[in-house]
Amino acid sequence: MTQPLCILIGAMGGEGGGVLADWLIDAAMHAGFPVQSTSVPGVAQRTGATTYYVEIFPQARDTLGGREPILSLTPNPGHVDLVAASELMEAGRAIQNGYVHPTKTMLIASTHREYAVSEKAAMGDGRFDSDLVLQAAQTRSRSAVLLDMRALALQHGTVINTVLFGAMAGSDVLPFSREACEKAIERSGKAVQASLRGFAAGFEAAMGRVQAATKLGDQIKGIDVLPERVRHMPEALHQVVAAGVELTTDYQDARYADQYLDAVDHLLKVERANGDTLDVTRETARYLALWMCYEDVIRVAQLKTKRERLDRVRREVGAKDHEPIYTTEYLKPGIDETASLLPPALARWFLRKLEGKTWHRSLYIRTDTLRGFLMLCFLRSLRVIRRHTFRYAEEHAAIRLWLDAVERLMPNGPALEVALAGNLVKGYGETNRRGHRSLRALLDEADKGASPEHLRAARLAALADPEGRQLSGVLQRTVAAQPIRIVRKPRPELPSR
C-alpha cells in the first residue's frame, strides 16, 4: 500500500525554511501529487527554531479514482522518512525527539554551528559537544548526509535553504526529479540564478554522500603562515599562540602582540625549567590573549565598523549590493564605561565623586548616516590612547597578578588550575567585576596552599554560577564582600620588547 512521504525540516529565522517548504509543495503539485504542509514558528536568537512538516502522497491524483489520501498535520516519531536540518543542533533536536529512526529516516544536516543563547551566556565553555550529534546522526539514522552547507551557501552567494534543497534532491528520497526541483525554484522568481547555484552544490555534495567525520573547528593553521616567534615555539603551542597573536594585533597593534608573546615566552621558559608538559603555558596563552583583548567602548566601536560585520548584516537581511540598508546601533554607556577611557588619576577622582550613584545614557546611533558612522569611527580611533586609560591600567595590573601566581605555583601543581582560572574574567560591566572578584578569591586560596582539587572545584563553581553563591559555598566565605576592583593605583604593564 502506498504511504505518504513524511518530511520534517528544521530551520532558523532568515534561512528560508518557509521558501524551501514552498519549493517542495510546488514541485509536488506540478507532479500531480497530493501534498500538505504545516509549520510551527519558533523564536529568534536561537532559543528555538521553526519546523516545517510536509507530507507528499507519491501517486498522481488522477490515478486515485476520485479518492483523496488523509495526510497528517504533525510528524510522528518513527514515521518520518526525511529529516532536513539547517544547523547541527537542529539535527540533534530531531534525533532527541525521536523523529530520526535507524531503519526508516534519511537525515540531511549542515554541520556548522549557530550557538544557542544558553551556550553563549555560559560563564565557561557552554558549547554542546558537536561530536555527540555527529555520532548520533550516523548511528541513529538509516543514512546521513552531513556537510557544511553554510560554507557552500557563502561560496555560491546564496542562502542555506538552496543548498539544503539540493541535498534533499540528491538523496534519492524525493518522489520527483532534479529538474522538477529546479523548475520549482525558477517558478518562485526569487534570486533564481543564485538559488540554482546553491541547489547544484548541495545536490552534488549529497550524491557524493559527504560525511562529517572530523571534529568541528580542528583546522590548524599551516606552519608557513605562523608568525616568526611562534614558529620557534613547541608545536603544541602553535595553534593557540598564533590565534592569540592574530587577536591581539587586530585589537591593538603589533607591539601589543609582542607584549603577549613576551609573556608567553617567559612562562614557557619557566615551565620547561620545571620539566612540565606545556599544559600550563598553553592554557595561560589561551586566556591571556582573550583577557588582553577585553571589551571596552573602543573595541565595541571597532567591531561595529568592520567591513566583515557590515557585510554580514547585509547577508542577514538579504539586501542586494545596490540596495541601501538602514542600521541603528544601541549603546548604553554608564559611569564605568566613561571612566574607563580617562587617565587613571582623573578616572579615580571621577569615580569618587560619583560613588554610590548609577547613571546610564541610552544612545541610538544611525550608522547608515555619515554623522553616525563617523561617531563610531572616532570612538574606534581612541585605540591610540588605550594604553593610557584607566581600564588598561586596571586590567593589566590584574593580569600581572594572575601571571605571577601561575609562575609562582609552577613547581607545586596548582599552576594549571590557576591558569584555567583566567577564563573567569570576561565581558563587561557587572559580569567583568564578578569575574575579577572570583579570580582574586581563587588566587587568595592558592596563596594559602589550596590543593589543585579544591581550586578546580572553586573554579567550576564560579563558572557555573555568575552570582558567586556556589563559589562562596565552596570557599566557605562570601566572595561578594571582597572589593570589586583589584587595584587602586597604577602598576607596571606586561613586559614589552
Tab-separated table of C-alpha atoms in Angstrom:
chain	number	residue	atom	x	y	z
A	1	MET	CA	0.000	0.000	0.000
A	2	THR	CA	1.331	3.412	-0.958
A	3	GLN	CA	2.349	5.509	2.043
A	4	PRO	CA	2.855	9.279	2.156
A	5	LEU	CA	6.399	10.598	2.184
A	6	CYS	CA	6.917	12.402	5.504
A	7	ILE	CA	9.427	15.267	5.529
A	8	LEU	CA	10.450	17.316	8.559
A	9	ILE	CA	12.536	20.484	8.111
A	10	GLY	CA	14.182	22.349	10.982
A	11	ALA	CA	15.485	25.842	10.233
A	12	MET	CA	16.103	29.159	11.927
A	13	GLY	CA	14.734	32.569	11.088
A	14	GLY	CA	16.211	34.125	7.970
A	15	GLU	CA	17.365	30.821	6.480
A	16	GLY	CA	14.465	30.443	4.073
A	17	GLY	CA	12.845	27.366	5.607
A	18	GLY	CA	9.423	28.560	4.502
A	19	VAL	CA	10.648	29.093	0.931
A	20	LEU	CA	12.129	25.590	0.949
A	21	ALA	CA	8.782	24.144	2.028
A	22	ASP	CA	7.088	26.135	-0.754
A	23	TRP	CA	9.503	24.674	-3.323
A	24	LEU	CA	8.655	21.162	-2.170
A	25	ILE	CA	4.933	21.879	-2.364
A	26	ASP	CA	5.231	23.448	-5.806
A	27	ALA	CA	7.239	20.521	-7.191
A	28	ALA	CA	4.758	18.036	-5.731
A	29	MET	CA	1.730	19.886	-7.115
A	30	HIS	CA	3.222	20.123	-10.610
A	31	ALA	CA	3.911	16.386	-10.445
A	32	GLY	CA	0.217	15.873	-9.617
A	33	PHE	CA	0.873	14.516	-6.113
A	34	PRO	CA	-1.434	15.333	-3.192
A	35	VAL	CA	0.584	17.391	-0.682
A	36	GLN	CA	0.016	19.063	2.665
A	37	SER	CA	2.245	21.187	4.895
A	38	THR	CA	2.205	22.827	8.301
A	39	SER	CA	4.734	24.888	10.232
A	40	VAL	CA	5.389	25.678	13.873
A	41	PRO	CA	7.108	29.064	14.306
A	42	GLY	CA	9.974	29.291	16.751
A	43	VAL	CA	11.671	32.207	18.484
A	44	ALA	CA	14.537	34.324	17.152
A	45	GLN	CA	18.087	34.453	18.580
A	46	ARG	CA	18.494	30.667	18.760
A	47	THR	CA	16.078	29.999	21.602
A	48	GLY	CA	14.013	27.959	19.191
A	49	ALA	CA	13.582	27.027	15.551
A	50	THR	CA	10.763	26.978	13.057
A	51	THR	CA	9.840	23.477	11.930
A	52	TYR	CA	8.091	22.711	8.659
A	53	TYR	CA	6.305	19.433	8.120
A	54	VAL	CA	5.391	18.281	4.611
A	55	GLU	CA	3.577	15.119	3.578
A	56	ILE	CA	3.564	14.117	-0.094
A	57	PHE	CA	1.465	11.223	-1.392
A	58	PRO	CA	3.693	9.873	-4.199
A	59	GLN	CA	0.907	8.855	-6.538
A	60	ALA	CA	-0.658	11.136	-9.101
A	61	ARG	CA	-4.097	12.363	-8.105
A	62	ASP	CA	-5.639	11.445	-11.473
A	63	THR	CA	-4.839	7.766	-10.769
A	64	LEU	CA	-6.696	7.702	-7.471
A	65	GLY	CA	-10.181	7.481	-8.979
A	66	GLY	CA	-11.505	10.464	-7.054
A	67	ARG	CA	-10.171	9.304	-3.701
A	68	GLU	CA	-8.148	11.662	-1.516
A	69	PRO	CA	-5.451	10.483	0.904
A	70	ILE	CA	-5.702	11.584	4.514
A	71	LEU	CA	-2.473	13.381	5.413
A	72	SER	CA	-1.259	14.233	8.887
A	73	LEU	CA	-0.652	17.720	10.214
A	74	THR	CA	2.143	16.725	12.582
A	75	PRO	CA	5.126	14.374	12.428
A	76	ASN	CA	5.094	11.155	14.434
A	77	PRO	CA	8.284	9.666	15.907
A	78	GLY	CA	9.408	6.641	13.931
A	79	HIS	CA	7.372	7.590	10.854
A	80	VAL	CA	9.440	10.378	9.284
A	81	ASP	CA	11.182	9.476	6.018
A	82	LEU	CA	13.371	12.554	5.608
A	83	VAL	CA	14.663	14.979	8.248
A	84	ALA	CA	16.465	18.074	6.953
A	85	ALA	CA	18.219	20.428	9.384
A	86	SER	CA	19.899	23.722	8.516
A	87	GLU	CA	22.215	23.531	11.552
A	88	LEU	CA	23.806	20.719	13.525
A	89	MET	CA	21.909	21.189	16.787
A	90	GLU	CA	18.616	21.236	14.874
A	91	ALA	CA	19.547	17.746	13.725
A	92	GLY	CA	20.258	16.911	17.358
A	93	ARG	CA	16.814	18.158	18.386
A	94	ALA	CA	15.174	15.947	15.787
A	95	ILE	CA	17.173	12.916	16.946
A	96	GLN	CA	16.404	13.631	20.599
A	97	ASN	CA	12.672	13.964	19.869
A	98	GLY	CA	12.616	10.569	18.156
A	99	TYR	CA	11.939	11.774	14.614
A	100	VAL	CA	15.079	10.115	13.243
A	101	HIS	CA	14.678	6.332	13.045
A	102	PRO	CA	17.588	3.973	12.308
A	103	THR	CA	15.642	1.876	9.762
A	104	LYS	CA	13.444	4.496	8.153
A	105	THR	CA	14.850	8.037	8.240
A	106	MET	CA	17.304	9.717	5.907
A	107	LEU	CA	18.985	12.577	7.802
A	108	ILE	CA	20.382	15.595	5.938
A	109	ALA	CA	22.042	18.307	8.020
A	110	SER	CA	24.551	21.109	7.915
A	111	THR	CA	27.497	20.579	10.253
A	112	HIS	CA	28.083	24.266	11.039
A	113	ARG	CA	27.004	25.741	14.373
A	114	GLU	CA	24.892	28.763	15.306
A	115	TYR	CA	25.282	28.857	19.068
A	116	ALA	CA	22.203	28.984	21.260
A	117	VAL	CA	21.706	31.754	23.818
A	118	SER	CA	22.345	29.292	26.641
A	119	GLU	CA	25.672	28.324	25.051
A	120	LYS	CA	26.750	31.931	24.623
A	121	ALA	CA	25.634	33.037	28.084
A	122	ALA	CA	27.572	30.351	29.965
A	123	MET	CA	30.477	31.682	32.027
A	124	GLY	CA	32.652	28.779	30.881
A	125	ASP	CA	32.624	26.806	27.660
A	126	GLY	CA	28.895	26.224	27.348
A	127	ARG	CA	29.049	24.749	23.864
A	128	PHE	CA	27.326	21.424	23.350
A	129	ASP	CA	29.678	18.708	22.147
A	130	SER	CA	29.125	18.598	18.395
A	131	ASP	CA	30.767	15.188	18.127
A	132	LEU	CA	27.909	13.637	20.092
A	133	VAL	CA	25.403	14.805	17.489
A	134	LEU	CA	27.634	13.712	14.611
A	135	GLN	CA	27.953	10.233	16.111
A	136	ALA	CA	24.210	10.024	16.777
A	137	ALA	CA	23.485	11.144	13.225
A	138	GLN	CA	25.495	8.227	11.876
A	139	THR	CA	24.117	5.577	14.198
A	140	ARG	CA	20.502	6.669	14.687
A	141	SER	CA	19.571	7.254	11.038
A	142	ARG	CA	19.116	4.944	8.062
A	143	SER	CA	21.551	7.110	6.122
A	144	ALA	CA	23.073	10.532	6.708
A	145	VAL	CA	24.312	13.340	4.501
A	146	LEU	CA	26.339	15.741	6.618
A	147	LEU	CA	28.200	18.724	5.185
A	148	ASP	CA	28.897	22.382	5.899
A	149	MET	CA	26.023	23.938	3.973
A	150	ARG	CA	26.698	27.438	5.265
A	151	ALA	CA	30.152	27.387	3.671
A	152	LEU	CA	28.665	26.190	0.369
A	153	ALA	CA	25.973	28.861	0.522
A	154	LEU	CA	28.526	31.616	1.094
A	155	GLN	CA	30.742	30.233	-1.648
A	156	HIS	CA	27.919	30.431	-4.165
A	157	GLY	CA	26.416	33.706	-2.958
A	158	THR	CA	23.114	32.285	-1.813
A	159	VAL	CA	21.099	31.284	1.259
A	160	ILE	CA	21.494	27.947	3.028
A	161	ASN	CA	17.985	26.746	2.104
A	162	THR	CA	19.035	26.345	-1.528
A	163	VAL	CA	21.919	24.034	-0.592
A	164	LEU	CA	19.642	22.084	1.734
A	165	PHE	CA	17.068	21.652	-1.037
A	166	GLY	CA	19.782	20.402	-3.391
A	167	ALA	CA	20.994	17.888	-0.803
A	168	MET	CA	17.421	16.656	-0.340
A	169	ALA	CA	17.025	16.214	-4.090
A	170	GLY	CA	20.346	14.376	-4.297
A	171	SER	CA	19.397	11.969	-1.525
A	172	ASP	CA	17.084	9.895	-3.799
A	173	VAL	CA	14.233	10.210	-1.298
A	174	LEU	CA	12.064	12.821	-3.030
A	175	PRO	CA	9.497	11.379	-5.474
A	176	PHE	CA	10.405	13.797	-8.280
A	177	SER	CA	13.486	14.560	-10.341
A	178	ARG	CA	16.212	17.179	-10.044
A	179	GLU	CA	14.679	19.015	-12.990
A	180	ALA	CA	11.318	19.217	-11.201
A	181	CYS	CA	13.032	20.823	-8.191
A	182	GLU	CA	14.893	23.313	-10.374
A	183	LYS	CA	11.656	24.241	-12.136
A	184	ALA	CA	10.080	24.945	-8.744
A	185	ILE	CA	12.932	27.338	-7.942
A	186	GLU	CA	12.518	29.049	-11.299
A	187	ARG	CA	8.786	29.473	-10.841
A	188	SER	CA	9.328	31.168	-7.473
A	189	GLY	CA	11.148	34.015	-9.212
A	190	LYS	CA	13.310	34.740	-6.122
A	191	ALA	CA	17.071	35.106	-6.747
A	192	VAL	CA	16.748	32.289	-9.262
A	193	GLN	CA	20.331	32.081	-10.555
A	194	ALA	CA	21.937	32.209	-7.096
A	195	SER	CA	19.407	29.668	-5.792
A	196	LEU	CA	20.158	27.296	-8.655
A	197	ARG	CA	23.879	27.557	-7.943
A	198	GLY	CA	23.315	26.667	-4.300
A	199	PHE	CA	20.946	23.856	-5.271
A	200	ALA	CA	23.523	22.349	-7.633
A	201	ALA	CA	26.238	22.495	-4.950
A	202	GLY	CA	24.007	20.725	-2.423
A	203	PHE	CA	22.879	18.132	-4.973
A	204	GLU	CA	26.427	17.215	-5.984
A	205	ALA	CA	27.588	17.043	-2.365
A	206	ALA	CA	24.700	14.733	-1.455
A	207	MET	CA	25.371	12.489	-4.425
A	208	GLY	CA	28.870	12.046	-3.035
A	209	ARG	CA	27.397	11.270	0.408
A	210	VAL	CA	29.725	13.741	2.148
A	211	GLN	CA	30.254	12.672	5.744
A	212	ALA	CA	31.428	14.989	8.538
A	213	ALA	CA	33.985	12.699	10.108
A	214	THR	CA	36.311	15.310	11.568
A	215	LYS	CA	35.759	17.278	14.723
A	216	LEU	CA	34.445	20.768	14.032
A	217	GLY	CA	36.996	23.521	14.363
A	218	ASP	CA	40.027	21.236	14.136
A	219	GLN	CA	41.595	23.086	11.215
A	220	ILE	CA	45.105	24.160	12.202
A	221	LYS	CA	46.979	26.962	10.555
A	222	GLY	CA	49.817	25.855	8.324
A	223	ILE	CA	53.362	26.233	9.521
A	224	ASP	CA	54.163	28.593	6.657
A	225	VAL	CA	51.761	31.233	7.948
A	226	LEU	CA	52.899	31.171	11.561
A	227	PRO	CA	54.500	34.345	12.929
A	228	GLU	CA	58.280	34.045	13.206
A	229	ARG	CA	58.377	33.985	17.004
A	230	VAL	CA	55.597	31.392	17.183
A	231	ARG	CA	57.419	29.175	14.690
A	232	HIS	CA	60.241	28.674	17.209
A	233	MET	CA	57.862	27.556	19.973
A	234	PRO	CA	56.900	23.908	20.522
A	235	GLU	CA	54.312	22.634	18.045
A	236	ALA	CA	51.828	22.030	20.864
A	237	LEU	CA	51.556	25.812	21.282
A	238	HIS	CA	51.348	26.842	17.615
A	239	GLN	CA	47.579	26.903	17.162
A	240	VAL	CA	46.747	28.735	20.389
A	241	VAL	CA	49.593	31.248	20.319
A	242	ALA	CA	49.166	32.041	16.612
A	243	ALA	CA	45.489	32.782	17.244
A	244	GLY	CA	46.495	34.951	20.209
A	245	VAL	CA	48.917	36.955	18.067
A	246	GLU	CA	46.240	37.494	15.423
A	247	LEU	CA	43.711	38.624	18.023
A	248	THR	CA	45.997	40.999	19.942
A	249	THR	CA	47.303	42.562	16.721
A	250	ASP	CA	43.783	43.217	15.488
A	251	TYR	CA	42.768	44.524	18.914
A	252	GLN	CA	45.639	46.993	19.316
A	253	ASP	CA	48.812	46.723	17.215
A	254	ALA	CA	51.922	44.644	16.549
A	255	ARG	CA	53.627	45.972	19.683
A	256	TYR	CA	50.709	44.697	21.745
A	257	ALA	CA	51.139	41.269	20.152
A	258	ASP	CA	54.811	41.405	21.151
A	259	GLN	CA	53.763	42.052	24.760
A	260	TYR	CA	51.627	38.952	24.527
A	261	LEU	CA	54.466	36.879	23.080
A	262	ASP	CA	56.919	38.149	25.709
A	263	ALA	CA	54.622	36.912	28.466
A	264	VAL	CA	54.150	33.532	26.765
A	265	ASP	CA	57.891	33.166	26.116
A	266	HIS	CA	58.708	33.900	29.749
A	267	LEU	CA	56.194	31.395	31.051
A	268	LEU	CA	57.387	28.786	28.564
A	269	LYS	CA	60.942	29.074	29.892
A	270	VAL	CA	59.708	28.673	33.461
A	271	GLU	CA	57.635	25.597	32.613
A	272	ARG	CA	60.477	23.994	30.669
A	273	ALA	CA	62.793	24.582	33.622
A	274	ASN	CA	60.335	22.669	35.802
A	275	GLY	CA	60.054	19.838	33.282
A	276	ASP	CA	56.286	20.127	32.876
A	277	THR	CA	54.120	19.213	29.876
A	278	LEU	CA	53.446	22.724	28.438
A	279	ASP	CA	49.798	22.468	29.523
A	280	VAL	CA	50.194	25.487	31.793
A	281	THR	CA	51.758	27.637	29.071
A	282	ARG	CA	49.139	26.609	26.513
A	283	GLU	CA	46.147	27.375	28.729
A	284	THR	CA	47.694	30.587	30.027
A	285	ALA	CA	48.370	31.700	26.437
A	286	ARG	CA	44.755	30.971	25.521
A	287	TYR	CA	43.159	33.041	28.276
A	288	LEU	CA	45.857	35.715	28.282
A	289	ALA	CA	45.029	36.649	24.690
A	290	LEU	CA	41.313	36.831	25.476
A	291	TRP	CA	41.881	38.883	28.615
A	292	MET	CA	44.278	41.300	26.929
A	293	CYS	CA	41.535	41.945	24.371
A	294	TYR	CA	38.979	42.976	26.994
A	295	GLU	CA	35.793	44.588	25.755
A	296	ASP	CA	35.752	48.367	26.090
A	297	VAL	CA	33.974	51.152	24.223
A	298	ILE	CA	36.838	51.334	21.748
A	299	ARG	CA	36.594	47.636	20.926
A	300	VAL	CA	32.823	47.777	20.512
A	301	ALA	CA	33.164	50.634	18.028
A	302	GLN	CA	35.931	48.795	16.197
A	303	LEU	CA	33.844	45.633	15.795
A	304	LYS	CA	30.741	47.541	14.695
A	305	THR	CA	32.633	49.304	11.896
A	306	LYS	CA	34.461	46.260	10.492
A	307	ARG	CA	33.783	45.507	6.852
A	308	GLU	CA	33.104	41.847	7.702
A	309	ARG	CA	30.390	42.848	10.156
A	310	LEU	CA	28.733	45.227	7.693
A	311	ASP	CA	28.755	42.532	5.003
A	312	ARG	CA	27.260	40.046	7.468
A	313	VAL	CA	24.419	42.445	8.270
A	314	ARG	CA	23.649	42.780	4.565
A	315	ARG	CA	23.589	38.993	4.177
A	316	GLU	CA	21.353	38.512	7.202
A	317	VAL	CA	18.720	40.947	5.944
A	318	GLY	CA	19.019	39.677	2.373
A	319	ALA	CA	19.964	43.048	0.887
A	320	LYS	CA	21.383	43.115	-2.639
A	321	ASP	CA	24.531	45.066	-3.426
A	322	HIS	CA	22.627	48.029	-4.874
A	323	GLU	CA	20.067	48.177	-2.060
A	324	PRO	CA	20.611	50.551	0.898
A	325	ILE	CA	20.215	49.277	4.452
A	326	TYR	CA	19.287	51.359	7.486
A	327	THR	CA	21.045	50.475	10.737
A	328	THR	CA	20.676	51.856	14.242
A	329	GLU	CA	23.252	50.927	16.883
A	330	TYR	CA	22.177	50.894	20.506
A	331	LEU	CA	24.766	51.863	23.124
A	332	LYS	CA	24.247	52.306	26.850
A	333	PRO	CA	27.432	53.720	28.412
A	334	GLY	CA	27.479	54.106	32.186
A	335	ILE	CA	29.817	55.551	34.794
A	336	ASP	CA	32.344	52.722	34.493
A	337	GLU	CA	32.423	52.857	30.708
A	338	THR	CA	33.007	56.608	30.808
A	339	ALA	CA	35.711	56.355	33.471
A	340	SER	CA	37.453	53.554	31.589
A	341	LEU	CA	38.513	55.991	28.840
A	342	LEU	CA	40.005	58.570	31.226
A	343	PRO	CA	43.592	58.697	32.517
A	344	PRO	CA	43.901	56.696	35.787
A	345	ALA	CA	44.170	59.684	38.170
A	346	LEU	CA	41.250	61.526	36.580
A	347	ALA	CA	39.180	58.344	36.474
A	348	ARG	CA	39.649	57.716	40.208
A	349	TRP	CA	38.606	61.283	41.019
A	350	PHE	CA	35.573	60.851	38.729
A	351	LEU	CA	34.584	57.574	40.396
A	352	ARG	CA	34.969	59.030	43.902
A	353	LYS	CA	32.673	61.925	43.005
A	354	LEU	CA	30.006	59.578	41.684
A	355	GLU	CA	30.455	56.783	44.210
A	356	GLY	CA	27.169	55.085	45.037
A	357	LYS	CA	25.408	56.615	42.059
A	358	THR	CA	24.212	54.927	38.897
A	359	TRP	CA	23.981	56.573	35.535
A	360	HIS	CA	23.392	55.262	32.042
A	361	ARG	CA	22.615	57.126	28.902
A	362	SER	CA	20.913	55.326	26.049
A	363	LEU	CA	22.355	56.215	22.664
A	364	TYR	CA	20.743	55.349	19.356
A	365	ILE	CA	23.256	55.952	16.590
A	366	ARG	CA	22.139	55.801	12.963
A	367	THR	CA	25.241	54.328	11.393
A	368	ASP	CA	23.735	54.414	7.911
A	369	THR	CA	24.286	58.175	8.095
A	370	LEU	CA	27.678	59.825	7.715
A	371	ARG	CA	27.407	61.539	11.093
A	372	GLY	CA	26.547	58.345	12.962
A	373	PHE	CA	29.213	56.247	11.287
A	374	LEU	CA	31.876	58.890	11.879
A	375	MET	CA	30.939	58.894	15.579
A	376	LEU	CA	31.797	55.200	15.803
A	377	CYS	CA	34.952	55.807	13.763
A	378	PHE	CA	36.003	58.457	16.286
A	379	LEU	CA	35.497	56.041	19.192
A	380	ARG	CA	37.447	53.421	17.264
A	381	SER	CA	40.316	55.863	16.733
A	382	LEU	CA	40.776	56.179	20.511
A	383	ARG	CA	42.715	52.929	20.268
A	384	VAL	CA	45.893	55.057	20.070
A	385	ILE	CA	45.361	56.274	23.652
A	386	ARG	CA	44.169	52.940	25.091
A	387	ARG	CA	47.471	52.286	26.880
A	388	HIS	CA	46.979	55.492	28.877
A	389	THR	CA	43.447	54.755	30.034
A	390	PHE	CA	42.192	53.705	33.464
A	391	ARG	CA	40.715	50.434	32.225
A	392	TYR	CA	44.021	49.430	30.635
A	393	ALA	CA	45.897	50.097	33.889
A	394	GLU	CA	43.425	48.052	35.919
A	395	GLU	CA	43.167	45.110	33.561
A	396	HIS	CA	46.910	44.802	33.085
A	397	ALA	CA	47.579	45.056	36.806
A	398	ALA	CA	45.149	42.180	37.346
A	399	ILE	CA	46.750	40.225	34.511
A	400	ARG	CA	50.148	40.716	36.118
A	401	LEU	CA	48.884	39.358	39.448
A	402	TRP	CA	47.442	36.317	37.686
A	403	LEU	CA	50.605	35.612	35.660
A	404	ASP	CA	52.764	35.983	38.760
A	405	ALA	CA	50.590	33.450	40.572
A	406	VAL	CA	50.819	30.967	37.682
A	407	GLU	CA	54.606	31.279	37.622
A	408	ARG	CA	54.950	31.087	41.406
A	409	LEU	CA	52.876	27.901	41.633
A	410	MET	CA	54.503	26.152	38.683
A	411	PRO	CA	56.596	23.642	40.663
A	412	ASN	CA	53.844	22.690	43.101
A	413	GLY	CA	50.980	21.504	40.943
A	414	PRO	CA	48.136	24.069	41.213
A	415	ALA	CA	49.556	26.246	38.402
A	416	LEU	CA	47.315	24.669	35.748
A	417	GLU	CA	44.146	25.367	37.745
A	418	VAL	CA	45.245	28.975	38.282
A	419	ALA	CA	45.969	29.275	34.558
A	420	LEU	CA	42.497	27.957	33.722
A	421	ALA	CA	41.006	30.464	36.176
A	422	GLY	CA	41.928	33.213	33.710
A	423	ASN	CA	38.680	32.264	31.979
A	424	LEU	CA	36.728	33.790	34.881
A	425	VAL	CA	37.400	37.357	33.735
A	426	LYS	CA	35.295	38.204	30.699
A	427	GLY	CA	32.587	40.501	29.414
A	428	TYR	CA	31.981	43.975	30.736
A	429	GLY	CA	30.134	45.805	33.495
A	430	GLU	CA	28.994	43.741	36.462
A	431	THR	CA	29.901	40.470	34.710
A	432	ASN	CA	33.501	41.616	34.435
A	433	ARG	CA	33.602	42.796	38.055
A	434	ARG	CA	32.258	39.476	39.324
A	435	GLY	CA	34.910	37.677	37.298
A	436	HIS	CA	37.625	39.784	38.901
A	437	ARG	CA	36.240	39.032	42.356
A	438	SER	CA	36.124	35.314	41.691
A	439	LEU	CA	39.659	35.243	40.327
A	440	ARG	CA	41.044	37.178	43.266
A	441	ALA	CA	39.318	34.749	45.639
A	442	LEU	CA	40.949	31.803	43.856
A	443	LEU	CA	44.357	33.472	43.948
A	444	ASP	CA	43.940	34.007	47.692
A	445	GLU	CA	43.097	30.320	48.120
A	446	ALA	CA	46.131	29.321	46.054
A	447	ASP	CA	48.379	31.500	48.202
A	448	LYS	CA	47.058	29.674	51.272
A	449	GLY	CA	48.239	26.363	49.832
A	450	ALA	CA	44.940	25.045	48.484
A	451	SER	CA	45.141	21.755	46.586
A	452	PRO	CA	44.538	21.566	42.815
A	453	GLU	CA	41.302	19.656	43.517
A	454	HIS	CA	39.998	22.432	45.769
A	455	LEU	CA	40.939	25.123	43.240
A	456	ARG	CA	39.245	23.165	40.469
A	457	ALA	CA	36.044	22.868	42.496
A	458	ALA	CA	36.138	26.607	43.176
A	459	ARG	CA	36.786	27.454	39.518
A	460	LEU	CA	33.937	25.278	38.272
A	461	ALA	CA	31.623	26.742	40.914
A	462	ALA	CA	32.485	30.262	39.766
A	463	LEU	CA	31.792	29.331	36.141
A	464	ALA	CA	28.527	27.579	36.986
A	465	ASP	CA	27.050	30.469	38.961
A	466	PRO	CA	27.813	34.044	37.838
A	467	GLU	CA	26.274	35.409	41.055
A	468	GLY	CA	29.027	33.798	43.156
A	469	ARG	CA	26.804	31.811	45.527
A	470	GLN	CA	28.267	28.425	44.594
A	471	LEU	CA	31.798	29.786	44.852
A	472	SER	CA	31.041	31.195	48.300
A	473	GLY	CA	29.816	27.746	49.317
A	474	VAL	CA	32.997	26.041	48.137
A	475	LEU	CA	35.250	28.614	49.810
A	476	GLN	CA	33.093	28.815	52.959
A	477	ARG	CA	33.095	32.600	52.808
A	478	THR	CA	31.264	35.368	50.989
A	479	VAL	CA	33.148	36.251	47.837
A	480	ALA	CA	30.910	39.218	47.096
A	481	ALA	CA	32.238	41.034	50.169
A	482	GLN	CA	35.650	41.463	48.545
A	483	PRO	CA	36.474	44.749	46.830
A	484	ILE	CA	35.196	44.966	43.298
A	485	ARG	CA	38.354	46.461	41.890
A	486	ILE	CA	41.585	44.596	42.178
A	487	VAL	CA	43.908	47.619	42.259
A	488	ARG	CA	43.543	51.293	43.075
A	489	LYS	CA	46.841	52.576	41.756
A	490	PRO	CA	48.769	52.081	38.517
A	491	ARG	CA	51.023	49.052	38.281
A	492	PRO	CA	53.553	48.050	35.631
A	493	GLU	CA	52.078	46.721	32.407
A	494	LEU	CA	53.052	43.466	30.782
A	495	PRO	CA	56.650	43.454	29.619
A	496	SER	CA	57.259	44.598	26.060
A	497	ARG	CA	60.322	44.418	23.911
